[in-house]
Amino acid sequence: MSPHIVLNSEPSILELDGVKSKDKASTPLHSRGHFSDRKLSNYLRQLLDTPRRDSSLGLLSPSATENKSLTAAVMDSITAEEAITLAIQRSNAIKPSKISTTRFEIARGGCPVAVIMLTRPAYRLGEAVPVVIDFHKSEIPCFSVYATLETSEHIEPSLALRSPASIWRVSRKIHAKQHESTIFATRIFFNLAIPNNSTPGFITSGVSLEWNLRFEFVTIRQQSDREESSGACNDILEEVAEDERGSLKAGVQALPCENFDISLPLRVYGGTSPLGGSHGPHESSV
């Protein structure tokens, strides 16, 4: 996973006699397309002087004080690859009044189950989607998690000949999947790769292609009042032997479980095609 560099400050190389070398390092930063040292220091000072009230919203965007609206002339002057890079860089730049797009708290019946954390909500074709699921504040035991990276089509009702559920079943395509056991786990990690030859998400007036991260949680079944009064036990270990030296426990053969799934939207843009692919080395798919 390659990082997206927003601010960069390169050192100046000096010779032993104190004279600056006439190489590329002595070239002004702004002439090579980087941010100046003054902008970098102002951004760091702003992070220290104005801390965020909610840490789940992420870091302050370096362009938060600038005008983010792009004119038509600027959009016409940049390439498709530059526009995709700009959209990915600004995907995490959210306002404090908005809900975080990279942190999701999952609950079942009002009880916390897990917290899903993403690095960013937008990716390119060919990139990997790292996902961290945290169970530290879980009140319902979770036994396993099944994650899939999938796409599905959405057709306007005026054009569709089938129901939305039937269209979803037919057009659903799984690109990557991973299963993890979460018994006694406090944190697990998923790494789902987006194929290079897949289609990026798009929206038209009639048809749209949506990317989603789907997670299926297998949790212990919540007991009803009747089951609690009967003394039903949901422990995953049972005692099989006991003597003066101690007791021996083993896993139970059956547990009352239930599963539920959630879907998180994901934006996938076109990426630069690899060498030797269907595109040239300097072409991009959008």
mmCIF file of C-alpha atoms in Angstrom:
data_model
loop_
_atom_site.group_PDB
_atom_site.id
_atom_site.type_symbol
_atom_site.label_atom_id
_atom_site.label_comp_id
_atom_site.label_asym_id
_atom_site.label_seq_id
_atom_site.Cartn_x
_atom_site.Cartn_y
_atom_site.Cartn_z
ATOM 1 C CA MET A 1 0.000 0.000 0.000
ATOM 2 C CA SER A 2 1.623 3.228 -1.161
ATOM 3 C CA PRO A 3 0.870 6.376 0.875
ATOM 4 C CA HIS A 4 -0.566 9.544 -0.685
ATOM 5 C CA ILE A 5 1.924 12.349 0.044
ATOM 6 C CA VAL A 6 0.129 15.606 0.819
ATOM 7 C CA LEU A 7 2.923 17.679 2.399
ATOM 8 C CA ASN A 8 6.610 17.088 1.756
ATOM 9 C CA SER A 9 9.781 18.866 2.890
ATOM 10 C CA GLU A 10 13.098 17.785 1.399
ATOM 11 C CA PRO A 11 16.476 18.584 3.006
ATOM 12 C CA SER A 12 19.052 20.836 1.366
ATOM 13 C CA ILE A 13 22.381 19.165 0.524
ATOM 14 C CA LEU A 14 25.524 21.220 1.213
ATOM 15 C CA GLU A 15 29.102 20.558 0.183
ATOM 16 C CA LEU A 16 31.956 20.324 2.681
ATOM 17 C CA ASP A 17 33.172 23.846 1.928
ATOM 18 C CA GLY A 18 29.726 25.271 2.740
ATOM 19 C CA VAL A 19 28.721 26.007 -0.850
ATOM 20 C CA LYS A 20 25.357 24.670 -1.901
ATOM 21 C CA SER A 21 25.502 22.024 -4.570
ATOM 22 C CA LYS A 22 23.915 22.770 -7.916
ATOM 23 C CA ASP A 23 21.879 19.653 -8.042
ATOM 24 C CA LYS A 24 18.198 18.930 -7.880
ATOM 25 C CA ALA A 25 18.081 19.233 -4.108
ATOM 26 C CA SER A 26 18.917 22.954 -4.250
ATOM 27 C CA THR A 27 15.951 23.633 -6.511
ATOM 28 C CA PRO A 28 13.133 25.505 -4.749
ATOM 29 C CA LEU A 29 10.425 23.180 -3.499
ATOM 30 C CA HIS A 30 7.591 25.103 -5.079
ATOM 31 C CA SER A 31 9.153 24.728 -8.544
ATOM 32 C CA ARG A 32 8.963 20.920 -8.241
ATOM 33 C CA GLY A 33 5.309 20.897 -7.187
ATOM 34 C CA HIS A 34 5.823 20.415 -3.405
ATOM 35 C CA PHE A 35 4.474 22.498 -0.564
ATOM 36 C CA SER A 36 6.788 25.085 0.924
ATOM 37 C CA ASP A 37 8.359 24.818 4.372
ATOM 38 C CA ARG A 38 6.194 27.704 5.570
ATOM 39 C CA LYS A 39 2.966 25.905 4.634
ATOM 40 C CA LEU A 40 4.203 22.734 6.286
ATOM 41 C CA SER A 41 5.102 24.518 9.529
ATOM 42 C CA ASN A 42 1.764 26.386 9.539
ATOM 43 C CA TYR A 43 -0.096 23.120 9.096
ATOM 44 C CA LEU A 44 1.783 21.472 11.997
ATOM 45 C CA ARG A 45 1.225 24.530 14.203
ATOM 46 C CA GLN A 46 -2.484 24.441 13.412
ATOM 47 C CA LEU A 47 -2.653 20.772 14.457
ATOM 48 C CA LEU A 48 -1.061 21.609 17.812
ATOM 49 C CA ASP A 49 -3.028 24.799 18.481
ATOM 50 C CA THR A 50 -6.488 23.534 17.494
ATOM 51 C CA PRO A 51 -6.906 19.905 18.641
ATOM 52 C CA ARG A 52 -9.889 17.994 17.365
ATOM 53 C CA ARG A 53 -12.667 17.348 19.875
ATOM 54 C CA ASP A 54 -13.514 13.967 18.369
ATOM 55 C CA SER A 55 -10.508 11.779 17.631
ATOM 56 C CA SER A 56 -12.568 9.454 15.435
ATOM 57 C CA LEU A 57 -12.802 12.155 12.776
ATOM 58 C CA GLY A 58 -9.133 11.800 11.886
ATOM 59 C CA LEU A 59 -6.476 14.440 11.342
ATOM 60 C CA LEU A 60 -7.215 17.911 10.132
ATOM 61 C CA SER A 61 -6.996 18.203 6.373
ATOM 62 C CA PRO A 62 -3.990 20.243 5.149
ATOM 63 C CA SER A 63 -6.323 22.061 2.736
ATOM 64 C CA ALA A 64 -9.080 22.687 5.292
ATOM 65 C CA THR A 65 -8.526 26.452 5.263
ATOM 66 C CA GLU A 66 -8.330 26.640 1.510
ATOM 67 C CA ASN A 67 -11.157 26.859 -0.965
ATOM 68 C CA LYS A 68 -11.889 23.307 -2.087
ATOM 69 C CA SER A 69 -14.121 24.218 -5.000
ATOM 70 C CA LEU A 70 -12.476 23.572 -8.335
ATOM 71 C CA THR A 71 -13.414 25.664 -11.340
ATOM 72 C CA ALA A 72 -14.149 24.195 -14.743
ATOM 73 C CA ALA A 73 -10.875 25.564 -16.107
ATOM 74 C CA VAL A 74 -8.870 23.761 -13.425
ATOM 75 C CA MET A 75 -10.754 20.502 -13.965
ATOM 76 C CA ASP A 76 -10.076 20.691 -17.696
ATOM 77 C CA SER A 77 -6.355 21.241 -17.131
ATOM 78 C CA ILE A 78 -5.753 18.144 -14.961
ATOM 79 C CA THR A 79 -5.616 14.574 -16.182
ATOM 80 C CA ALA A 80 -7.918 11.754 -15.155
ATOM 81 C CA GLU A 81 -5.232 10.195 -12.966
ATOM 82 C CA GLU A 82 -4.638 13.499 -11.163
ATOM 83 C CA ALA A 83 -8.389 13.904 -10.589
ATOM 84 C CA ILE A 84 -8.602 10.401 -9.093
ATOM 85 C CA THR A 85 -5.629 11.093 -6.829
ATOM 86 C CA LEU A 86 -7.236 14.355 -5.679
ATOM 87 C CA ALA A 87 -10.525 12.592 -4.918
ATOM 88 C CA ILE A 88 -8.766 9.909 -2.868
ATOM 89 C CA GLN A 89 -6.739 12.469 -0.931
ATOM 90 C CA ARG A 90 -9.873 14.456 -0.059
ATOM 91 C CA SER A 91 -11.975 11.409 0.830
ATOM 92 C CA ASN A 92 -10.922 11.635 4.495
ATOM 93 C CA ALA A 93 -11.312 15.431 4.704
ATOM 94 C CA ILE A 94 -14.602 15.581 6.618
ATOM 95 C CA LYS A 95 -16.071 18.286 8.778
ATOM 96 C CA PRO A 96 -16.587 17.828 12.518
ATOM 97 C CA SER A 97 -20.356 18.002 12.048
ATOM 98 C CA LYS A 98 -20.385 14.998 9.743
ATOM 99 C CA ILE A 99 -20.223 11.317 10.623
ATOM 100 C CA SER A 100 -16.911 9.543 10.175
ATOM 101 C CA THR A 101 -16.642 7.481 6.986
ATOM 102 C CA THR A 102 -13.804 5.297 8.269
ATOM 103 C CA ARG A 103 -15.077 4.172 11.695
ATOM 104 C CA PHE A 104 -18.263 2.153 12.181
ATOM 105 C CA GLU A 105 -19.640 0.909 15.501
ATOM 106 C CA ILE A 106 -21.629 -2.316 15.088
ATOM 107 C CA ALA A 107 -24.313 -3.207 17.647
ATOM 108 C CA ARG A 108 -26.886 -5.973 17.993
ATOM 109 C CA GLY A 109 -30.021 -5.306 20.009
ATOM 110 C CA GLY A 110 -28.440 -2.183 21.512
ATOM 111 C CA CYS A 111 -25.321 -4.085 22.690
ATOM 112 C CA PRO A 112 -21.929 -3.298 21.111
ATOM 113 C CA VAL A 113 -20.433 -6.089 19.017
ATOM 114 C CA ALA A 114 -17.397 -4.608 17.249
ATOM 115 C CA VAL A 115 -15.843 -1.473 15.777
ATOM 116 C CA ILE A 116 -14.791 -1.558 12.113
ATOM 117 C CA MET A 117 -12.007 0.830 11.087
ATOM 118 C CA LEU A 118 -10.879 1.635 7.534
ATOM 119 C CA THR A 119 -7.863 3.643 6.429
ATOM 120 C CA ARG A 120 -9.907 5.666 3.920
ATOM 121 C CA PRO A 121 -13.263 5.353 2.128
ATOM 122 C CA ALA A 122 -11.862 5.535 -1.446
ATOM 123 C CA TYR A 123 -9.393 3.292 -3.288
ATOM 124 C CA ARG A 124 -8.015 2.563 -6.744
ATOM 125 C CA LEU A 125 -8.194 -0.582 -8.797
ATOM 126 C CA GLY A 126 -5.349 -2.890 -7.810
ATOM 127 C CA GLU A 127 -5.017 -1.559 -4.258
ATOM 128 C CA ALA A 128 -5.626 -3.527 -1.084
ATOM 129 C CA VAL A 129 -8.315 -2.549 1.423
ATOM 130 C CA PRO A 130 -6.973 -3.016 4.973
ATOM 131 C CA VAL A 131 -9.673 -3.393 7.636
ATOM 132 C CA VAL A 132 -9.275 -3.617 11.419
ATOM 133 C CA ILE A 133 -12.094 -4.945 13.608
ATOM 134 C CA ASP A 134 -11.829 -4.196 17.327
ATOM 135 C CA PHE A 135 -13.683 -6.207 20.003
ATOM 136 C CA HIS A 136 -12.395 -4.453 23.139
ATOM 137 C CA LYS A 137 -15.798 -2.913 24.000
ATOM 138 C CA SER A 138 -17.865 -5.869 22.838
ATOM 139 C CA GLU A 139 -20.708 -6.988 25.101
ATOM 140 C CA ILE A 140 -21.799 -9.898 22.881
ATOM 141 C CA PRO A 141 -19.258 -12.688 22.243
ATOM 142 C CA CYS A 142 -18.385 -13.052 18.557
ATOM 143 C CA PHE A 143 -17.153 -16.422 17.290
ATOM 144 C CA SER A 144 -16.199 -15.677 13.671
ATOM 145 C CA VAL A 145 -16.296 -12.969 11.004
ATOM 146 C CA TYR A 146 -16.630 -13.526 7.262
ATOM 147 C CA ALA A 147 -15.666 -10.550 5.060
ATOM 148 C CA THR A 148 -16.272 -10.126 1.334
ATOM 149 C CA LEU A 149 -15.466 -7.385 -1.169
ATOM 150 C CA GLU A 150 -18.276 -7.346 -3.703
ATOM 151 C CA THR A 151 -20.040 -5.326 -6.369
ATOM 152 C CA SER A 152 -23.687 -5.137 -7.361
ATOM 153 C CA GLU A 153 -25.715 -3.248 -9.931
ATOM 154 C CA HIS A 154 -28.595 -0.899 -9.253
ATOM 155 C CA ILE A 155 -31.157 -0.222 -11.969
ATOM 156 C CA GLU A 156 -33.816 2.447 -11.818
ATOM 157 C CA PRO A 157 -37.294 0.987 -11.195
ATOM 158 C CA SER A 158 -38.632 2.618 -14.366
ATOM 159 C CA LEU A 159 -36.124 0.600 -16.441
ATOM 160 C CA ALA A 160 -35.867 -2.597 -14.421
ATOM 161 C CA LEU A 161 -37.769 -5.737 -15.375
ATOM 162 C CA ARG A 162 -37.014 -7.433 -12.045
ATOM 163 C CA SER A 163 -37.265 -6.523 -8.408
ATOM 164 C CA PRO A 164 -34.245 -4.874 -6.690
ATOM 165 C CA ALA A 165 -33.618 -8.057 -4.667
ATOM 166 C CA SER A 166 -33.584 -10.201 -7.812
ATOM 167 C CA ILE A 167 -31.220 -7.773 -9.586
ATOM 168 C CA TRP A 168 -28.893 -7.815 -6.569
ATOM 169 C CA ARG A 169 -28.768 -11.629 -6.542
ATOM 170 C CA VAL A 170 -28.017 -11.830 -10.268
ATOM 171 C CA SER A 171 -25.496 -8.965 -10.498
ATOM 172 C CA ARG A 172 -23.680 -9.623 -7.216
ATOM 173 C CA LYS A 173 -20.026 -10.509 -7.738
ATOM 174 C CA ILE A 174 -17.517 -11.345 -4.995
ATOM 175 C CA HIS A 175 -13.983 -10.148 -5.779
ATOM 176 C CA ALA A 176 -12.228 -11.078 -2.518
ATOM 177 C CA LYS A 177 -13.180 -12.918 0.673
ATOM 178 C CA GLN A 178 -11.568 -13.795 3.979
ATOM 179 C CA HIS A 179 -12.675 -15.648 7.097
ATOM 180 C CA GLU A 180 -11.291 -15.242 10.612
ATOM 181 C CA SER A 181 -12.079 -16.982 13.891
ATOM 182 C CA THR A 182 -12.594 -14.462 16.681
ATOM 183 C CA ILE A 183 -12.862 -16.714 19.750
ATOM 184 C CA PHE A 184 -10.907 -14.966 22.542
ATOM 185 C CA ALA A 185 -9.737 -12.358 20.000
ATOM 186 C CA THR A 186 -9.663 -8.649 20.801
ATOM 187 C CA ARG A 187 -8.629 -7.411 17.350
ATOM 188 C CA ILE A 188 -8.461 -8.967 13.882
ATOM 189 C CA PHE A 189 -7.140 -7.717 10.545
ATOM 190 C CA PHE A 190 -8.460 -8.173 7.008
ATOM 191 C CA ASN A 191 -6.663 -7.353 3.762
ATOM 192 C CA LEU A 192 -8.942 -7.553 0.716
ATOM 193 C CA ALA A 193 -7.374 -6.800 -2.670
ATOM 194 C CA ILE A 194 -9.262 -5.022 -5.454
ATOM 195 C CA PRO A 195 -8.583 -6.792 -8.789
ATOM 196 C CA ASN A 196 -6.906 -4.767 -11.540
ATOM 197 C CA ASN A 197 -9.307 -6.049 -14.208
ATOM 198 C CA SER A 198 -12.491 -5.175 -12.321
ATOM 199 C CA THR A 199 -14.822 -2.288 -13.125
ATOM 200 C CA PRO A 200 -14.672 0.867 -10.988
ATOM 201 C CA GLY A 201 -17.841 2.228 -9.479
ATOM 202 C CA PHE A 202 -19.992 4.518 -11.604
ATOM 203 C CA ILE A 203 -23.378 6.230 -11.458
ATOM 204 C CA THR A 204 -25.642 7.026 -14.425
ATOM 205 C CA SER A 205 -29.254 8.073 -14.752
ATOM 206 C CA GLY A 206 -30.343 4.467 -15.258
ATOM 207 C CA VAL A 207 -27.663 2.039 -14.069
ATOM 208 C CA SER A 208 -25.008 2.261 -11.352
ATOM 209 C CA LEU A 209 -22.325 -0.081 -10.056
ATOM 210 C CA GLU A 210 -21.729 -0.073 -6.306
ATOM 211 C CA TRP A 211 -18.788 -1.464 -4.313
ATOM 212 C CA ASN A 212 -19.426 -2.747 -0.803
ATOM 213 C CA LEU A 213 -17.626 -4.382 2.088
ATOM 214 C CA ARG A 214 -19.899 -7.019 3.601
ATOM 215 C CA PHE A 215 -19.208 -8.506 7.034
ATOM 216 C CA GLU A 216 -21.059 -11.487 8.484
ATOM 217 C CA PHE A 217 -20.796 -11.831 12.259
ATOM 218 C CA VAL A 218 -21.503 -15.120 14.045
ATOM 219 C CA THR A 219 -22.399 -14.240 17.640
ATOM 220 C CA ILE A 220 -23.906 -16.025 20.577
ATOM 221 C CA ARG A 221 -27.703 -16.060 20.593
ATOM 222 C CA GLN A 222 -29.233 -13.543 22.916
ATOM 223 C CA GLN A 223 -31.185 -15.333 25.612
ATOM 224 C CA SER A 224 -34.829 -14.667 26.189
ATOM 225 C CA ASP A 225 -36.364 -14.312 29.636
ATOM 226 C CA ARG A 226 -37.475 -17.960 29.561
ATOM 227 C CA GLU A 227 -33.982 -19.221 28.706
ATOM 228 C CA GLU A 228 -32.390 -17.088 31.410
ATOM 229 C CA SER A 229 -34.815 -18.410 34.016
ATOM 230 C CA SER A 230 -34.096 -22.013 32.971
ATOM 231 C CA GLY A 231 -30.384 -21.482 33.572
ATOM 232 C CA ALA A 232 -29.190 -22.054 29.996
ATOM 233 C CA CYS A 233 -25.403 -21.739 29.853
ATOM 234 C CA ASN A 234 -23.584 -20.083 26.942
ATOM 235 C CA ASP A 235 -20.013 -20.846 28.008
ATOM 236 C CA ILE A 236 -17.820 -22.198 25.227
ATOM 237 C CA LEU A 237 -15.878 -24.389 27.701
ATOM 238 C CA GLU A 238 -17.265 -27.145 29.876
ATOM 239 C CA GLU A 239 -15.645 -29.036 32.727
ATOM 240 C CA VAL A 240 -14.909 -32.671 31.878
ATOM 241 C CA ALA A 241 -12.796 -33.731 34.883
ATOM 242 C CA GLU A 242 -11.884 -32.464 38.345
ATOM 243 C CA ASP A 243 -9.683 -33.714 41.162
ATOM 244 C CA GLU A 244 -7.466 -32.352 43.925
ATOM 245 C CA ARG A 245 -4.973 -31.101 41.345
ATOM 246 C CA GLY A 246 -7.501 -28.972 39.506
ATOM 247 C CA SER A 247 -10.080 -29.206 36.745
ATOM 248 C CA LEU A 248 -9.945 -30.012 33.029
ATOM 249 C CA LYS A 249 -12.132 -28.142 30.546
ATOM 250 C CA ALA A 250 -12.900 -28.739 26.876
ATOM 251 C CA GLY A 251 -14.884 -26.998 24.207
ATOM 252 C CA VAL A 252 -18.603 -27.631 24.104
ATOM 253 C CA GLN A 253 -19.989 -29.550 21.162
ATOM 254 C CA ALA A 254 -22.796 -27.107 20.382
ATOM 255 C CA LEU A 255 -23.637 -23.490 21.103
ATOM 256 C CA PRO A 256 -26.761 -21.418 20.438
ATOM 257 C CA CYS A 257 -25.560 -19.007 17.725
ATOM 258 C CA GLU A 258 -27.025 -16.487 15.348
ATOM 259 C CA ASN A 259 -25.537 -14.544 12.486
ATOM 260 C CA PHE A 260 -26.154 -11.146 10.944
ATOM 261 C CA ASP A 261 -24.421 -9.199 8.225
ATOM 262 C CA ILE A 262 -23.780 -5.521 7.517
ATOM 263 C CA SER A 263 -22.679 -3.755 4.344
ATOM 264 C CA LEU A 264 -20.377 -0.730 4.139
ATOM 265 C CA PRO A 265 -20.193 1.413 0.983
ATOM 266 C CA LEU A 266 -16.828 1.827 -0.712
ATOM 267 C CA ARG A 267 -15.712 4.116 -3.529
ATOM 268 C CA VAL A 268 -13.423 2.530 -6.113
ATOM 269 C CA TYR A 269 -11.842 4.641 -8.850
ATOM 270 C CA GLY A 270 -9.941 3.599 -11.951
ATOM 271 C CA GLY A 271 -6.236 2.957 -11.459
ATOM 272 C CA THR A 272 -3.135 2.968 -13.596
ATOM 273 C CA SER A 273 -2.940 -0.322 -15.461
ATOM 274 C CA PRO A 274 0.070 -2.562 -14.759
ATOM 275 C CA LEU A 275 2.798 -3.120 -17.345
ATOM 276 C CA GLY A 276 1.899 -5.816 -19.781
ATOM 277 C CA GLY A 277 -1.834 -5.426 -19.180
ATOM 278 C CA SER A 278 -4.534 -4.493 -21.616
ATOM 279 C CA HIS A 279 -3.523 -0.815 -21.378
ATOM 280 C CA GLY A 280 -0.224 0.810 -22.149
ATOM 281 C CA PRO A 281 2.276 1.767 -19.454
ATOM 282 C CA HIS A 282 1.199 5.412 -19.556
ATOM 283 C CA GLU A 283 -2.566 4.874 -19.947
ATOM 284 C CA SER A 284 -5.185 4.828 -17.223
ATOM 285 C CA SER A 285 -8.556 3.189 -16.908
ATOM 286 C CA VAL A 286 -11.411 5.286 -15.583
#
